[in-house]
Tab-separated table of C-alpha atoms in Angstrom:
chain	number	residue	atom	x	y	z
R	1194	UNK	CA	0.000	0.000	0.000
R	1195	UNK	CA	1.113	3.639	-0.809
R	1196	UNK	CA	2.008	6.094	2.106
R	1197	UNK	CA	-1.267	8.143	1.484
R	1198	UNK	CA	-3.430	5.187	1.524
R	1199	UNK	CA	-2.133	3.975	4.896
R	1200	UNK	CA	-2.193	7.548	5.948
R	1201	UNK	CA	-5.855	7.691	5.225
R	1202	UNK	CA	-6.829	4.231	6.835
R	1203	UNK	CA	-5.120	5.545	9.647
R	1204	UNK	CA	-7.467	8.722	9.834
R	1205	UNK	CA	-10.258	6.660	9.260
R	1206	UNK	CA	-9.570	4.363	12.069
R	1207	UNK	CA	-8.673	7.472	14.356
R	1208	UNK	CA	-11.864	9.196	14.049
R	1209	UNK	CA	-13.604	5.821	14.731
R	1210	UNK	CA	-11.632	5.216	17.835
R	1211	UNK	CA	-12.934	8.735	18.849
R	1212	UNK	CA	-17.147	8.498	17.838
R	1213	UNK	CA	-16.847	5.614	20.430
R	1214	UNK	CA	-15.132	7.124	22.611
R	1215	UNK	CA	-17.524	10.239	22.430
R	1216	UNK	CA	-20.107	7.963	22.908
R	1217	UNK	CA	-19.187	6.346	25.568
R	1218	UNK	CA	-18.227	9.733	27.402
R	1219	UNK	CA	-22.084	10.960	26.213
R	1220	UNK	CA	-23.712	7.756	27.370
R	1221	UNK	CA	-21.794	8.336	30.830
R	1222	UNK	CA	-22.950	11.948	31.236
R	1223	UNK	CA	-26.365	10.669	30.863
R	1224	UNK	CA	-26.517	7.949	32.796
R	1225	UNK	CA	-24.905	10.199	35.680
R	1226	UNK	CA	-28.394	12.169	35.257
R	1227	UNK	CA	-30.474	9.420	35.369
R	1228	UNK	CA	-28.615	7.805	38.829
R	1229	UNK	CA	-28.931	11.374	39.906
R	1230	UNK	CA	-32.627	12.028	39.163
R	1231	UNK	CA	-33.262	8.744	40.995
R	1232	UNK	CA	-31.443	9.342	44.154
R	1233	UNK	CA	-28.719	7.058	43.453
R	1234	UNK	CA	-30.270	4.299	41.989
R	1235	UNK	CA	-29.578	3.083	38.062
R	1236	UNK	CA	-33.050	3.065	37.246
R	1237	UNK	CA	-33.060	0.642	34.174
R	1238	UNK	CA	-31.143	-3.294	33.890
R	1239	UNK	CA	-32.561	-3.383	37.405
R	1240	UNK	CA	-30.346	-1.369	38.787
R	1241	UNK	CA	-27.055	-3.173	37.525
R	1242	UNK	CA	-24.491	-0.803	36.225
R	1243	UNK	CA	-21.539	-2.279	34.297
R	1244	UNK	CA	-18.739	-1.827	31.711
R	1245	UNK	CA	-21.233	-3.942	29.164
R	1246	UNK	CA	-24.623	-1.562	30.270
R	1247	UNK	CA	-22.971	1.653	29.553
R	1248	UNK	CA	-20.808	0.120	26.194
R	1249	UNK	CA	-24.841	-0.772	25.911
R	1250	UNK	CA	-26.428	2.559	26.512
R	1251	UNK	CA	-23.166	4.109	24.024
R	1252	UNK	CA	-24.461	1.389	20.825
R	1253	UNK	CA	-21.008	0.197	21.640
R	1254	UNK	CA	-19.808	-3.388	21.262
R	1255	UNK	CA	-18.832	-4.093	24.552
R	1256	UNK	CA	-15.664	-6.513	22.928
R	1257	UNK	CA	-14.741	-2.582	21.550
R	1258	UNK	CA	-13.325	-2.321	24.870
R	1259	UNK	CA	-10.574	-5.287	25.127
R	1260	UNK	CA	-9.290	-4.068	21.203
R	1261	UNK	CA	-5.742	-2.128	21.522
R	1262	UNK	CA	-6.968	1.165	20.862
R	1263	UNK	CA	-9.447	0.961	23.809
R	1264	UNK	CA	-7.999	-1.604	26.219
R	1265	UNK	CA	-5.389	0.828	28.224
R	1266	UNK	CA	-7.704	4.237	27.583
R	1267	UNK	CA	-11.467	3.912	27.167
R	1268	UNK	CA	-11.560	0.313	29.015
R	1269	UNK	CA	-10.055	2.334	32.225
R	1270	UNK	CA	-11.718	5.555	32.169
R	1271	UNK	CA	-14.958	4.028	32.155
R	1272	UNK	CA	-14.115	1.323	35.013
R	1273	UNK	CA	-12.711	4.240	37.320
R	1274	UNK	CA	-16.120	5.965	36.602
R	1275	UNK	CA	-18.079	3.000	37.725
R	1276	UNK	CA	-15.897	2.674	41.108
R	1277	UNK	CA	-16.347	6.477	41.753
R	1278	UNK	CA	-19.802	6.740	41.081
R	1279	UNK	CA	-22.442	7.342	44.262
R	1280	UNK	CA	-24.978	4.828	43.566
R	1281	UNK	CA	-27.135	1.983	45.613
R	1282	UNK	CA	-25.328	-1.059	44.412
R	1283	UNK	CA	-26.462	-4.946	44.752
R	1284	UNK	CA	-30.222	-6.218	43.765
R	1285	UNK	CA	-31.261	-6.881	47.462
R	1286	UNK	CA	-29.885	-3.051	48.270
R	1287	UNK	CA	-31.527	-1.611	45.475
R	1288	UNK	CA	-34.952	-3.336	46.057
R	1289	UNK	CA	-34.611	-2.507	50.009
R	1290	UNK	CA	-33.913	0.781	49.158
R	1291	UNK	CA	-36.783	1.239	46.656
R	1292	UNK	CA	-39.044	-0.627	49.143
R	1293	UNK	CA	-38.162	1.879	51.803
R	1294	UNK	CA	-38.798	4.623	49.720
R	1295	UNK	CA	-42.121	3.960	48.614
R	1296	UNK	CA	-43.436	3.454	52.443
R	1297	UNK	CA	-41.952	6.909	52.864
R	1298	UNK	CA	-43.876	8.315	49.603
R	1299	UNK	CA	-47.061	6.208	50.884
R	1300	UNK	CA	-46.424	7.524	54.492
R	1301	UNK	CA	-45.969	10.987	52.868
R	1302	UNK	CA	-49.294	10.813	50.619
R	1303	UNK	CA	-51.338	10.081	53.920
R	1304	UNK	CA	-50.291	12.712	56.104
R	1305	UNK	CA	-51.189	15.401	52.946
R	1306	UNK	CA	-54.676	13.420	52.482
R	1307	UNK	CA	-55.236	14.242	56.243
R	1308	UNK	CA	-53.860	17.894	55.780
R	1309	UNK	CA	-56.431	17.897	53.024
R	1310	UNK	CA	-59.388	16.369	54.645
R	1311	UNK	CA	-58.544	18.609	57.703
R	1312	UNK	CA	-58.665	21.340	55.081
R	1313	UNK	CA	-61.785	20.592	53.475
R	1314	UNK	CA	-63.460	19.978	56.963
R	1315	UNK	CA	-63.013	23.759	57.353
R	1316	UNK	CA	-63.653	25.403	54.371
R	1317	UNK	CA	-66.871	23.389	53.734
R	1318	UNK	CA	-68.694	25.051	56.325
R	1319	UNK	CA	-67.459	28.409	55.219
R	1320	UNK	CA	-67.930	27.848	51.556
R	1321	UNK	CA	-71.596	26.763	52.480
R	1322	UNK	CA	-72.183	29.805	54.189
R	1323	UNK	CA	-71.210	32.097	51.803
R	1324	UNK	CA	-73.632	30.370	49.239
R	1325	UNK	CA	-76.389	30.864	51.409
R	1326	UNK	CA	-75.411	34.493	51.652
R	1327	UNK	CA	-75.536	34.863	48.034
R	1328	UNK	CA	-78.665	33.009	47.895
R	1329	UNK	CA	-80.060	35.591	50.186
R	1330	UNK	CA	-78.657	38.561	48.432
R	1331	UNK	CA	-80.114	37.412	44.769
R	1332	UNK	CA	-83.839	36.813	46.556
R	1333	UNK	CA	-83.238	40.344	48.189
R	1334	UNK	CA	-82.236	41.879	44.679
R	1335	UNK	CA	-84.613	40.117	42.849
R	1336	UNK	CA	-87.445	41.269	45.077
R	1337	UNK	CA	-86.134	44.731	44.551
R	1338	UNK	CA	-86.969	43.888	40.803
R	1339	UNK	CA	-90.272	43.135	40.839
R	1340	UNK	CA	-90.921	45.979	43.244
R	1341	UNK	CA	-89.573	48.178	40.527
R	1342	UNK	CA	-91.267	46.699	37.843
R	1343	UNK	CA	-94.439	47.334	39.999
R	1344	UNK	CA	-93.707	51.186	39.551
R	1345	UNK	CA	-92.698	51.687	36.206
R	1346	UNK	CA	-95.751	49.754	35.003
R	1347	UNK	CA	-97.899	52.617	35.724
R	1348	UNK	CA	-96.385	55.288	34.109
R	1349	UNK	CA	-97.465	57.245	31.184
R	1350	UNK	CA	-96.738	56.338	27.851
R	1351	UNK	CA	-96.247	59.406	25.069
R	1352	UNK	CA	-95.446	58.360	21.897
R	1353	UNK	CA	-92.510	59.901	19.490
R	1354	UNK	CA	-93.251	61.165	16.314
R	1355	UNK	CA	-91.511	59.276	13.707
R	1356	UNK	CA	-90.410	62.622	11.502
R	1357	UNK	CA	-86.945	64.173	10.714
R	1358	UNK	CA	-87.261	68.056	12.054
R	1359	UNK	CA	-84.272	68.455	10.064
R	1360	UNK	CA	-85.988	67.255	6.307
R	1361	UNK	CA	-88.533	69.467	5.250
């Protein structure tokens, strides 16, 4: 092969080695969002975070990793990542840890319905009130009406002429 060829297949192969490594670094980012968003738990492959999930979640074959370009650069980065990552590791953590959380949301959603029933408890009373007030007002208003309807129905009728003073 000529220089320029082998020059070019070189290129080629470096910008490969780099899309995967860019999407490995994106698919990292994001999962970091996710674990963070669920308060330290991976919330999809139940929970199990590895080398092959995030090679996975990067539409990278995970055998990418043990080639020479990524075995001593990529392969490392990512496996320090995993070790320094803050997450709820182990099935039987991560379903305690879930379990625990939804007897606190549960616990939580019951002392707000009771806030809310104490709530309504008190403003029902009010709120009925203040209907009948209104009802009272519109019976006093509309007895006003008639009473001025009464009056009015009396009065005198003149009639307008229907001619223009102005056209003559």
């Amino acid at each position: 092969m000529s220089g320029s060829k082998v020059h070019h297949l070189t290129h080629i192969a470096h910008e490969r080695t780099q899309r995967v490594v860019e999407a490995i670094k994106r698919a990292m980012g994001v999962i970091q969002n996710e674990i963070k968003g669920n308060e330290g738990i991976y919330p999809q492959n139940r929970g199990r975070l590895t080398m092959a999930e995030v090679c996975r979640r990067a539409d990278v074959h995970p055998i990418t990793m043990m080639g020479k370009s990524h075995r001593d650069t990529t392969r490392p980065m990512v496996l320090d990542w995993l070790r320094k990552l803050e997450k709820v590791e182990g099935a039987a953590t991560v379903q305690s840890t879930v379990t625990k959380r939804a007897d606190v949301a549960k616990d939580e959603f019951r002392r707000i319905a009771a806030q809310f029933q104490a709530m309504y408890q008190v403003e029902m009373p009010a709120r009925d009130g203040e209907i009948k007030r209104l009802n009272d007002k519109v019976g006093e208003l509309q007895a006003e009406n008639a009473r001025l309807l009464k009056l009015t129905t009396g009065a005198q009728v003149v009639s307008l002429s229907n001619r223009n003073p102005r056209k003559k």
